[in-house]
Amino acid sequence: ARRALRDAGRIERTRLERRLEKLIALHFNAKGQASTNSRAQPSRRASSFFDIDIKELRNLDAADLWKNMMQNQITPGSKADIRAQEQSITPWENDSDVSQCPLCSASFHPITNRKHHCRLCGRIVCSLPAKRGQRPVTCSLLFIADKKTGKIEEVGEGVDYGVRRRSSMGPQNKGKEKEALIEEEKFLQGVRICRECSSILKRQQHRQEAFHVPTYARLYEAFINLEKQIEDALPVFQELLLALNNDDQPTAEASAARKRLLEAFSQYDSLAKRIRTLPTPGPGSSQDRVQAAILTRASVFLQKHMFPLRTLPKPKKPISSPITEAETPVIDPDSNLAHVLQPLLEQEALLESFVEEAKAHRKFEDVQTLKSNLREIRSEIDKVLANADYEVHRQNG
């Protein structure tokens, strides 16, 4: 019995999900609306008087006769046509069979509490706001779907049982064309469903969110993976440094490890800056704060982990360098010296990666220019370190 109930629930849920897809296609699919509006008119007469059986004519009064004629003269794309298509998707409950809302027991009234049909199950419910003790939540809700992306969004009550699209334009988009502003204020018709059918809507929203991952979320995942790779590679690099035994020249393995780390740091920095420059709903929004926090995290990470790369003796470095690697002071990442060196070290790492890339593409003129810039950066770094060493000796002396 339990399995039968579970199967019945799954069948009912599947049926409601199909109805939801049809309703979205009916109301928010541009192609579907175009095809509905362009349906060919019937070749018979517009008046339905000639379609009425003579025998039925005797049993109809003037009001019923006029009603039948108007029902058969529905214009494609009109409200009456949309309603007829909605009823073909979901059978509606008869108005005369219901006198109060089945969810909150509020009595219906033609003016103060009108009847509304749920477009998924066909049941009649109210649209009254939430009220403590009677309606903890509303008995029905409206939703819209984006015609391009199909994204479903719940919206509040509006004029004439419709809704207005919530403004999503930030201050940075004020210069957009007037057409975008007109579209932003365009009046939309919401589709109503009851509270008990809202789980079907939320289920569909969850599926959409699972398939449509934001760009910054995908980049952040790559950012975290790269950070983990760097953290895993740093201990290996430190072991290679200890194995040098203060040799003048590094081993090929240590040089290759340093090169890989520099390239990883360059990619890490580029990813953080790319995430920060992605468009956001507006300054101060949650997404904007998240992207700013990611850039801050990257800066702290670079300051903390890029300094060990300076301890590896560079090949072909002149012996007469004013500051030897053995004399390089241990730098506190939180010191003023660290903040001065940080941008210089980042530039050095980027230039080294650019030099290797230019060599790989055989752009020898660019290689010479980049090497010249690299020498200037290294000279500036040596000056900063020399001044720091001088200050240390002066204070100790």
Short mmCIF file of N, CA and C in Angstrom, two decimals, residues 105-279:
data_model
loop_
_atom_site.label_atom_id
_atom_site.label_comp_id
_atom_site.label_asym_id
_atom_site.label_seq_id
_atom_site.Cartn_x
_atom_site.Cartn_y
_atom_site.Cartn_z
N SER A 105 -10.23 28.89 4.47
CA SER A 105 -11.66 28.95 4.82
C SER A 105 -12.23 30.36 4.77
N ALA A 106 -11.56 31.29 4.09
CA ALA A 106 -12.09 32.64 3.94
C ALA A 106 -13.21 32.64 2.90
N SER A 107 -14.32 33.31 3.21
CA SER A 107 -15.46 33.35 2.29
C SER A 107 -15.14 34.25 1.11
N PHE A 108 -15.58 33.83 -0.06
CA PHE A 108 -15.35 34.61 -1.27
C PHE A 108 -16.37 35.73 -1.38
N HIS A 109 -15.94 36.83 -2.01
CA HIS A 109 -16.80 37.99 -2.24
C HIS A 109 -16.44 38.57 -3.60
N PRO A 110 -17.41 39.00 -4.39
CA PRO A 110 -17.11 39.49 -5.75
C PRO A 110 -16.12 40.65 -5.77
N ILE A 111 -16.02 41.42 -4.67
CA ILE A 111 -15.16 42.60 -4.66
C ILE A 111 -13.97 42.43 -3.72
N THR A 112 -14.24 42.04 -2.48
CA THR A 112 -13.18 42.00 -1.47
C THR A 112 -12.34 40.73 -1.51
N ASN A 113 -12.89 39.64 -2.00
CA ASN A 113 -12.15 38.38 -2.03
C ASN A 113 -12.60 37.57 -3.24
N ARG A 114 -11.98 37.84 -4.35
CA ARG A 114 -12.39 37.19 -5.59
C ARG A 114 -11.82 35.77 -5.68
N LYS A 115 -12.46 34.99 -6.52
CA LYS A 115 -12.02 33.61 -6.73
C LYS A 115 -10.92 33.55 -7.79
N HIS A 116 -9.94 32.70 -7.56
CA HIS A 116 -8.84 32.52 -8.51
C HIS A 116 -8.60 31.03 -8.69
N HIS A 117 -8.38 30.63 -9.93
CA HIS A 117 -8.09 29.22 -10.22
C HIS A 117 -6.58 28.98 -10.24
N CYS A 118 -6.17 27.93 -9.56
CA CYS A 118 -4.78 27.48 -9.67
C CYS A 118 -4.58 26.89 -11.06
N ARG A 119 -3.59 27.38 -11.78
CA ARG A 119 -3.38 26.93 -13.17
C ARG A 119 -2.75 25.54 -13.24
N LEU A 120 -2.35 24.98 -12.10
CA LEU A 120 -1.77 23.63 -12.12
C LEU A 120 -2.77 22.55 -11.72
N CYS A 121 -3.50 22.78 -10.62
CA CYS A 121 -4.46 21.75 -10.19
C CYS A 121 -5.89 22.12 -10.50
N GLY A 122 -6.18 23.39 -10.86
CA GLY A 122 -7.52 23.80 -11.23
C GLY A 122 -8.40 24.18 -10.05
N ARG A 123 -7.89 24.10 -8.83
CA ARG A 123 -8.70 24.39 -7.66
C ARG A 123 -8.87 25.89 -7.48
N ILE A 124 -9.99 26.31 -6.88
CA ILE A 124 -10.26 27.71 -6.61
C ILE A 124 -9.69 28.08 -5.25
N VAL A 125 -8.88 29.15 -5.22
CA VAL A 125 -8.27 29.63 -3.98
C VAL A 125 -8.38 31.15 -3.95
N CYS A 126 -8.03 31.74 -2.80
CA CYS A 126 -8.07 33.19 -2.66
C CYS A 126 -6.68 33.78 -2.90
N SER A 127 -6.63 35.11 -2.95
CA SER A 127 -5.35 35.81 -3.11
C SER A 127 -5.12 36.79 -1.97
N LEU A 128 -5.76 36.54 -0.82
CA LEU A 128 -5.63 37.43 0.32
C LEU A 128 -4.21 37.37 0.89
N PRO A 129 -3.75 38.47 1.48
CA PRO A 129 -2.40 38.46 2.07
C PRO A 129 -2.35 37.60 3.32
N ALA A 130 -1.14 37.30 3.77
CA ALA A 130 -0.96 36.48 4.97
C ALA A 130 -1.53 37.21 6.19
N LYS A 131 -2.10 36.42 7.10
CA LYS A 131 -2.72 36.96 8.31
C LYS A 131 -2.45 36.00 9.46
N ARG A 132 -1.93 36.52 10.55
CA ARG A 132 -1.58 35.67 11.69
C ARG A 132 -2.82 34.98 12.25
N GLY A 133 -2.69 33.69 12.47
CA GLY A 133 -3.79 32.92 13.03
C GLY A 133 -4.72 32.32 12.00
N GLN A 134 -4.75 32.91 10.80
CA GLN A 134 -5.64 32.40 9.76
C GLN A 134 -4.88 31.92 8.53
N ARG A 135 -3.94 32.76 8.07
CA ARG A 135 -3.12 32.41 6.90
C ARG A 135 -1.67 32.74 7.22
N PRO A 136 -0.89 31.79 7.71
CA PRO A 136 0.53 32.07 7.96
C PRO A 136 1.26 32.49 6.69
N VAL A 137 0.86 31.91 5.57
CA VAL A 137 1.38 32.31 4.26
C VAL A 137 0.20 32.46 3.32
N THR A 138 0.43 33.12 2.20
CA THR A 138 -0.65 33.32 1.24
C THR A 138 -1.10 31.99 0.63
N CYS A 139 -2.37 31.93 0.26
CA CYS A 139 -2.92 30.69 -0.31
C CYS A 139 -2.55 30.51 -1.78
N SER A 140 -2.10 31.57 -2.42
CA SER A 140 -1.70 31.48 -3.83
C SER A 140 -0.57 32.45 -4.09
N LEU A 141 0.10 32.26 -5.20
CA LEU A 141 1.20 33.15 -5.58
C LEU A 141 1.24 33.28 -7.09
N LEU A 142 1.96 34.30 -7.54
CA LEU A 142 2.15 34.54 -8.97
C LEU A 142 3.60 34.27 -9.34
N PHE A 143 3.81 33.78 -10.55
CA PHE A 143 5.18 33.59 -11.03
C PHE A 143 5.27 34.03 -12.48
N ILE A 144 6.46 34.40 -12.87
CA ILE A 144 6.76 34.72 -14.27
C ILE A 144 7.99 33.92 -14.67
N ALA A 145 8.25 33.85 -15.97
CA ALA A 145 9.43 33.16 -16.49
C ALA A 145 10.05 34.02 -17.57
N ASP A 146 11.36 34.12 -17.56
CA ASP A 146 12.08 34.89 -18.57
C ASP A 146 11.95 34.22 -19.93
N LYS A 147 11.60 35.00 -20.95
CA LYS A 147 11.37 34.42 -22.28
C LYS A 147 12.66 33.91 -22.91
N LYS A 148 13.80 34.48 -22.53
CA LYS A 148 15.06 34.06 -23.14
C LYS A 148 15.70 32.89 -22.39
N THR A 149 15.78 33.02 -21.08
CA THR A 149 16.47 32.00 -20.29
C THR A 149 15.54 30.97 -19.69
N GLY A 150 14.24 31.30 -19.59
CA GLY A 150 13.30 30.38 -18.96
C GLY A 150 13.36 30.39 -17.45
N LYS A 151 14.12 31.32 -16.86
CA LYS A 151 14.26 31.37 -15.40
C LYS A 151 12.94 31.75 -14.76
N ILE A 152 12.53 30.98 -13.76
CA ILE A 152 11.26 31.20 -13.07
C ILE A 152 11.49 32.09 -11.86
N GLU A 153 10.56 33.02 -11.64
CA GLU A 153 10.69 33.95 -10.52
C GLU A 153 9.33 34.18 -9.89
N GLU A 154 9.24 34.05 -8.59
CA GLU A 154 8.01 34.37 -7.87
C GLU A 154 7.92 35.88 -7.70
N VAL A 155 6.69 36.43 -7.83
CA VAL A 155 6.50 37.87 -7.77
C VAL A 155 5.29 38.17 -6.90
N GLY A 156 5.18 39.42 -6.49
CA GLY A 156 4.07 39.84 -5.66
C GLY A 156 2.86 40.22 -6.48
N GLU A 157 1.78 40.53 -5.78
CA GLU A 157 0.55 40.92 -6.44
C GLU A 157 0.73 42.27 -7.11
N GLY A 158 0.02 42.49 -8.22
CA GLY A 158 0.11 43.74 -8.95
C GLY A 158 -1.26 44.20 -9.41
N VAL A 159 -1.27 45.22 -10.23
CA VAL A 159 -2.51 45.76 -10.74
C VAL A 159 -3.12 44.80 -11.75
N ASP A 160 -4.42 44.65 -11.71
CA ASP A 160 -5.14 43.80 -12.67
C ASP A 160 -4.59 42.37 -12.67
N TYR A 161 -4.22 41.91 -11.48
CA TYR A 161 -3.72 40.54 -11.30
C TYR A 161 -2.45 40.29 -12.11
N GLY A 162 -1.71 41.34 -12.32
CA GLY A 162 -0.44 41.20 -13.04
C GLY A 162 0.70 41.63 -12.15
N VAL A 163 1.87 41.71 -12.72
CA VAL A 163 3.05 42.09 -11.95
C VAL A 163 3.94 42.97 -12.81
N ARG A 164 4.84 43.67 -12.15
CA ARG A 164 5.87 44.42 -12.86
C ARG A 164 7.22 43.79 -12.57
N ARG A 165 8.04 43.73 -13.59
CA ARG A 165 9.38 43.15 -13.42
C ARG A 165 10.16 43.99 -12.42
N ARG A 166 10.82 43.30 -11.47
CA ARG A 166 11.63 44.01 -10.50
C ARG A 166 12.85 44.62 -11.17
N SER A 167 13.17 45.85 -10.81
CA SER A 167 14.29 46.54 -11.45
C SER A 167 15.59 45.88 -11.08
N SER A 168 16.40 45.55 -12.10
CA SER A 168 17.71 44.92 -11.87
C SER A 168 18.84 45.76 -12.43
N MET A 169 18.55 47.00 -12.81
CA MET A 169 19.57 47.84 -13.42
C MET A 169 20.28 48.64 -12.33
N GLY A 170 21.56 48.52 -12.28
CA GLY A 170 22.36 49.23 -11.30
C GLY A 170 22.80 50.58 -11.84
N PRO A 171 23.47 51.37 -11.01
CA PRO A 171 23.94 52.68 -11.46
C PRO A 171 24.89 52.61 -12.63
N GLN A 172 25.60 51.47 -12.77
CA GLN A 172 26.57 51.37 -13.86
C GLN A 172 25.90 51.18 -15.21
N ASN A 173 24.58 50.90 -15.22
CA ASN A 173 23.88 50.64 -16.48
C ASN A 173 22.97 51.79 -16.88
N LYS A 174 23.19 52.97 -16.31
CA LYS A 174 22.28 54.08 -16.59
C LYS A 174 22.36 54.54 -18.03
N GLY A 175 23.44 54.26 -18.71
CA GLY A 175 23.61 54.73 -20.07
C GLY A 175 23.03 53.84 -21.13
N LYS A 176 22.27 52.82 -20.74
CA LYS A 176 21.73 51.90 -21.74
C LYS A 176 20.64 52.59 -22.55
N GLU A 177 20.25 51.94 -23.63
CA GLU A 177 19.30 52.53 -24.55
C GLU A 177 17.92 52.61 -23.92
N LYS A 178 17.05 53.45 -24.51
CA LYS A 178 15.71 53.62 -23.98
C LYS A 178 14.89 52.35 -24.12
N GLU A 179 15.21 51.56 -25.13
CA GLU A 179 14.46 50.32 -25.32
C GLU A 179 14.61 49.40 -24.12
N ALA A 180 15.80 49.38 -23.54
CA ALA A 180 16.01 48.53 -22.36
C ALA A 180 15.18 49.03 -21.19
N LEU A 181 15.06 50.35 -21.04
CA LEU A 181 14.26 50.90 -19.96
C LEU A 181 12.78 50.60 -20.17
N ILE A 182 12.34 50.69 -21.42
CA ILE A 182 10.94 50.37 -21.71
C ILE A 182 10.66 48.92 -21.41
N GLU A 183 11.58 48.05 -21.79
CA GLU A 183 11.40 46.62 -21.52
C GLU A 183 11.42 46.36 -20.02
N GLU A 184 12.21 47.15 -19.28
CA GLU A 184 12.30 46.96 -17.83
C GLU A 184 10.98 47.26 -17.16
N GLU A 185 10.24 48.25 -17.69
CA GLU A 185 8.97 48.64 -17.09
C GLU A 185 7.78 47.97 -17.76
N LYS A 186 8.05 47.05 -18.64
CA LYS A 186 6.96 46.40 -19.37
C LYS A 186 6.06 45.63 -18.42
N PHE A 187 4.75 45.77 -18.63
CA PHE A 187 3.78 45.10 -17.77
C PHE A 187 3.71 43.63 -18.13
N LEU A 188 3.80 42.78 -17.13
CA LEU A 188 3.79 41.34 -17.33
C LEU A 188 2.60 40.73 -16.62
N GLN A 189 2.08 39.67 -17.18
CA GLN A 189 0.97 38.95 -16.57
C GLN A 189 1.51 37.74 -15.83
N GLY A 190 1.26 37.68 -14.54
CA GLY A 190 1.73 36.55 -13.76
C GLY A 190 0.77 35.38 -13.85
N VAL A 191 1.29 34.19 -13.68
CA VAL A 191 0.49 32.96 -13.68
C VAL A 191 0.30 32.55 -12.23
N ARG A 192 -0.96 32.28 -11.86
CA ARG A 192 -1.28 31.99 -10.46
C ARG A 192 -1.33 30.49 -10.21
N ILE A 193 -0.72 30.09 -9.10
CA ILE A 193 -0.83 28.72 -8.64
C ILE A 193 -1.12 28.74 -7.14
N CYS A 194 -1.66 27.65 -6.61
CA CYS A 194 -1.99 27.60 -5.19
C CYS A 194 -0.76 27.25 -4.37
N ARG A 195 -0.90 27.40 -3.06
CA ARG A 195 0.21 27.16 -2.15
C ARG A 195 0.68 25.71 -2.19
N GLU A 196 -0.25 24.78 -2.33
CA GLU A 196 0.11 23.37 -2.31
C GLU A 196 0.81 22.94 -3.59
N CYS A 197 0.64 23.68 -4.68
CA CYS A 197 1.34 23.37 -5.93
C CYS A 197 2.67 24.11 -6.05
N SER A 198 2.97 24.98 -5.06
CA SER A 198 4.20 25.76 -5.16
C SER A 198 5.44 24.88 -5.08
N SER A 199 5.32 23.68 -4.47
CA SER A 199 6.47 22.78 -4.40
C SER A 199 6.93 22.35 -5.80
N ILE A 200 5.99 22.23 -6.72
CA ILE A 200 6.33 21.90 -8.11
C ILE A 200 7.16 23.02 -8.72
N LEU A 201 6.75 24.27 -8.42
CA LEU A 201 7.48 25.43 -8.94
C LEU A 201 8.89 25.49 -8.35
N LYS A 202 9.01 25.28 -7.05
CA LYS A 202 10.33 25.34 -6.41
C LYS A 202 11.22 24.21 -6.91
N ARG A 203 10.65 23.08 -7.19
CA ARG A 203 11.43 21.96 -7.73
C ARG A 203 12.02 22.33 -9.09
N GLN A 204 11.21 22.99 -9.92
CA GLN A 204 11.69 23.41 -11.23
C GLN A 204 12.76 24.49 -11.10
N GLN A 205 12.58 25.41 -10.14
CA GLN A 205 13.59 26.44 -9.90
C GLN A 205 14.92 25.82 -9.47
N HIS A 206 14.85 24.81 -8.62
CA HIS A 206 16.07 24.14 -8.16
C HIS A 206 16.80 23.48 -9.33
N ARG A 207 16.06 22.88 -10.23
CA ARG A 207 16.69 22.26 -11.41
C ARG A 207 17.38 23.31 -12.27
N GLN A 208 16.72 24.45 -12.45
CA GLN A 208 17.32 25.51 -13.27
C GLN A 208 18.61 26.02 -12.63
N GLU A 209 18.60 26.21 -11.32
CA GLU A 209 19.80 26.70 -10.64
C GLU A 209 20.94 25.70 -10.74
N ALA A 210 20.61 24.41 -10.75
CA ALA A 210 21.65 23.39 -10.86
C ALA A 210 22.30 23.40 -12.23
N PHE A 211 21.52 23.72 -13.28
CA PHE A 211 22.05 23.71 -14.64
C PHE A 211 22.69 25.04 -15.02
N HIS A 212 22.24 26.15 -14.42
CA HIS A 212 22.75 27.46 -14.77
C HIS A 212 23.61 27.99 -13.62
N VAL A 213 24.87 27.58 -13.60
CA VAL A 213 25.81 28.04 -12.57
C VAL A 213 26.35 29.41 -13.00
N PRO A 214 26.32 30.42 -12.12
CA PRO A 214 26.84 31.75 -12.48
C PRO A 214 28.32 31.69 -12.87
N THR A 215 28.72 32.64 -13.71
CA THR A 215 30.10 32.67 -14.19
C THR A 215 31.09 32.82 -13.03
N TYR A 216 30.77 33.71 -12.08
CA TYR A 216 31.71 33.94 -10.98
C TYR A 216 31.84 32.70 -10.10
N ALA A 217 30.79 31.87 -10.03
CA ALA A 217 30.87 30.64 -9.24
C ALA A 217 31.79 29.62 -9.91
N ARG A 218 31.71 29.53 -11.25
CA ARG A 218 32.61 28.61 -11.96
C ARG A 218 34.06 29.07 -11.85
N LEU A 219 34.29 30.38 -11.98
CA LEU A 219 35.65 30.89 -11.85
C LEU A 219 36.17 30.72 -10.42
N TYR A 220 35.30 30.88 -9.45
CA TYR A 220 35.73 30.72 -8.06
C TYR A 220 36.14 29.27 -7.79
N GLU A 221 35.44 28.33 -8.39
CA GLU A 221 35.83 26.93 -8.22
C GLU A 221 37.22 26.68 -8.79
N ALA A 222 37.50 27.25 -9.98
CA ALA A 222 38.84 27.12 -10.56
C ALA A 222 39.87 27.84 -9.69
N PHE A 223 39.48 28.97 -9.12
CA PHE A 223 40.36 29.75 -8.24
C PHE A 223 40.76 28.93 -7.01
N ILE A 224 39.81 28.26 -6.39
CA ILE A 224 40.09 27.45 -5.20
C ILE A 224 40.95 26.23 -5.56
N ASN A 225 40.66 25.62 -6.69
CA ASN A 225 41.46 24.46 -7.12
C ASN A 225 42.92 24.86 -7.36
N LEU A 226 43.12 26.02 -7.99
CA LEU A 226 44.48 26.49 -8.24
C LEU A 226 45.19 26.83 -6.93
N GLU A 227 44.47 27.41 -6.00
CA GLU A 227 45.05 27.72 -4.69
C GLU A 227 45.51 26.44 -3.98
N LYS A 228 44.71 25.41 -4.07
CA LYS A 228 45.07 24.13 -3.45
C LYS A 228 46.31 23.52 -4.12
N GLN A 229 46.39 23.64 -5.45
CA GLN A 229 47.57 23.13 -6.15
C GLN A 229 48.84 23.86 -5.71
N ILE A 230 48.73 25.17 -5.52
CA ILE A 230 49.90 25.94 -5.07
C ILE A 230 50.31 25.52 -3.66
N GLU A 231 49.32 25.37 -2.78
CA GLU A 231 49.62 24.96 -1.41
C GLU A 231 50.26 23.57 -1.36
N ASP A 232 49.84 22.69 -2.26
CA ASP A 232 50.44 21.35 -2.31
C ASP A 232 51.86 21.38 -2.88
N ALA A 233 52.13 22.33 -3.79
CA ALA A 233 53.45 22.38 -4.43
C ALA A 233 54.49 23.11 -3.58
N LEU A 234 54.05 24.01 -2.70
CA LEU A 234 55.01 24.78 -1.91
C LEU A 234 55.88 23.92 -0.99
N PRO A 235 55.35 22.93 -0.27
CA PRO A 235 56.24 22.09 0.56
C PRO A 235 57.31 21.36 -0.24
N VAL A 236 56.95 20.92 -1.44
CA VAL A 236 57.94 20.25 -2.30
C VAL A 236 59.05 21.22 -2.67
N PHE A 237 58.68 22.46 -2.96
CA PHE A 237 59.67 23.47 -3.30
C PHE A 237 60.57 23.78 -2.10
N GLN A 238 59.98 23.83 -0.91
CA GLN A 238 60.78 24.09 0.29
C GLN A 238 61.79 22.97 0.54
N GLU A 239 61.39 21.73 0.29
CA GLU A 239 62.32 20.61 0.45
C GLU A 239 63.48 20.71 -0.53
N LEU A 240 63.19 21.16 -1.76
CA LEU A 240 64.27 21.34 -2.74
C LEU A 240 65.23 22.43 -2.30
N LEU A 241 64.70 23.48 -1.66
CA LEU A 241 65.57 24.54 -1.16
C LEU A 241 66.51 24.03 -0.07
N LEU A 242 65.97 23.22 0.82
CA LEU A 242 66.80 22.67 1.90
C LEU A 242 67.88 21.74 1.36
N ALA A 243 67.59 21.08 0.24
CA ALA A 243 68.55 20.15 -0.34
C ALA A 243 69.70 20.85 -1.06
N LEU A 244 69.57 22.16 -1.30
CA LEU A 244 70.63 22.88 -2.01
C LEU A 244 71.89 23.01 -1.17
N ASN A 245 71.76 23.03 0.15
CA ASN A 245 72.93 23.15 1.04
C ASN A 245 73.74 24.41 0.74
N ASN A 246 72.98 25.51 0.51
CA ASN A 246 73.63 26.80 0.27
C ASN A 246 74.54 26.79 -0.95
N ASP A 247 74.21 25.99 -1.97
CA ASP A 247 74.98 26.02 -3.21
C ASP A 247 74.77 27.34 -3.92
N ASP A 248 75.74 27.71 -4.75
CA ASP A 248 75.62 28.96 -5.49
C ASP A 248 74.57 28.87 -6.57
N GLN A 249 74.42 27.72 -7.18
CA GLN A 249 73.48 27.57 -8.29
C GLN A 249 72.42 26.54 -7.92
N PRO A 250 71.17 26.79 -8.27
CA PRO A 250 70.11 25.83 -7.97
C PRO A 250 70.15 24.65 -8.92
N THR A 251 69.55 23.56 -8.50
CA THR A 251 69.44 22.40 -9.38
C THR A 251 68.38 22.65 -10.43
N ALA A 252 68.43 21.84 -11.49
CA ALA A 252 67.43 21.98 -12.56
C ALA A 252 66.02 21.71 -12.03
N GLU A 253 65.92 20.76 -11.11
CA GLU A 253 64.61 20.42 -10.55
C GLU A 253 64.04 21.59 -9.75
N ALA A 254 64.90 22.25 -8.97
CA ALA A 254 64.44 23.40 -8.19
C ALA A 254 64.03 24.56 -9.09
N SER A 255 64.81 24.79 -10.15
CA SER A 255 64.46 25.86 -11.09
C SER A 255 63.14 25.58 -11.78
N ALA A 256 62.91 24.32 -12.17
CA ALA A 256 61.65 23.97 -12.82
C ALA A 256 60.48 24.12 -11.86
N ALA A 257 60.68 23.74 -10.59
CA ALA A 257 59.61 23.88 -9.60
C ALA A 257 59.28 25.34 -9.37
N ARG A 258 60.32 26.18 -9.32
CA ARG A 258 60.09 27.62 -9.13
C ARG A 258 59.34 28.21 -10.32
N LYS A 259 59.69 27.77 -11.52
CA LYS A 259 59.02 28.27 -12.71
C LYS A 259 57.54 27.89 -12.71
N ARG A 260 57.26 26.64 -12.32
CA ARG A 260 55.85 26.20 -12.27
C ARG A 260 55.07 27.00 -11.23
N LEU A 261 55.71 27.27 -10.12
CA LEU A 261 55.02 28.05 -9.09
C LEU A 261 54.76 29.48 -9.54
N LEU A 262 55.72 30.07 -10.22
CA LEU A 262 55.53 31.43 -10.72
C LEU A 262 54.37 31.49 -11.72
N GLU A 263 54.31 30.51 -12.60
CA GLU A 263 53.20 30.47 -13.55
C GLU A 263 51.86 30.28 -12.83
N ALA A 264 51.86 29.43 -11.80
CA ALA A 264 50.62 29.21 -11.04
C ALA A 264 50.20 30.48 -10.31
N PHE A 265 51.17 31.21 -9.73
CA PHE A 265 50.85 32.46 -9.06
C PHE A 265 50.30 33.48 -10.05
N SER A 266 50.85 33.51 -11.26
CA SER A 266 50.36 34.43 -12.28
C SER A 266 48.92 34.11 -12.67
N GLN A 267 48.62 32.83 -12.87
CA GLN A 267 47.25 32.43 -13.18
C GLN A 267 46.31 32.74 -12.02
N TYR A 268 46.78 32.51 -10.82
CA TYR A 268 45.98 32.77 -9.61
C TYR A 268 45.61 34.24 -9.52
N ASP A 269 46.59 35.10 -9.75
CA ASP A 269 46.34 36.54 -9.70
C ASP A 269 45.39 36.98 -10.81
N SER A 270 45.56 36.42 -12.00
CA SER A 270 44.68 36.77 -13.12
C SER A 270 43.24 36.34 -12.86
N LEU A 271 43.07 35.15 -12.28
CA LEU A 271 41.72 34.66 -11.96
C LEU A 271 41.03 35.57 -10.95
N ALA A 272 41.76 35.96 -9.92
CA ALA A 272 41.18 36.83 -8.89
C ALA A 272 40.75 38.17 -9.48
N LYS A 273 41.59 38.75 -10.33
CA LYS A 273 41.24 40.04 -10.95
C LYS A 273 40.08 39.89 -11.93
N ARG A 274 40.01 38.76 -12.63
CA ARG A 274 38.90 38.54 -13.56
C ARG A 274 37.58 38.40 -12.81
N ILE A 275 37.60 37.69 -11.68
CA ILE A 275 36.39 37.56 -10.88
C ILE A 275 35.94 38.92 -10.37
N ARG A 276 36.89 39.75 -9.98
CA ARG A 276 36.53 41.07 -9.42
C ARG A 276 35.90 41.97 -10.47
N THR A 277 36.31 41.83 -11.73
CA THR A 277 35.80 42.72 -12.78
C THR A 277 34.50 42.23 -13.41
N LEU A 278 33.97 41.09 -12.97
CA LEU A 278 32.71 40.60 -13.52
C LEU A 278 31.57 41.54 -13.12
N PRO A 279 30.56 41.72 -13.98
CA PRO A 279 29.44 42.60 -13.64
C PRO A 279 28.64 42.07 -12.46
#
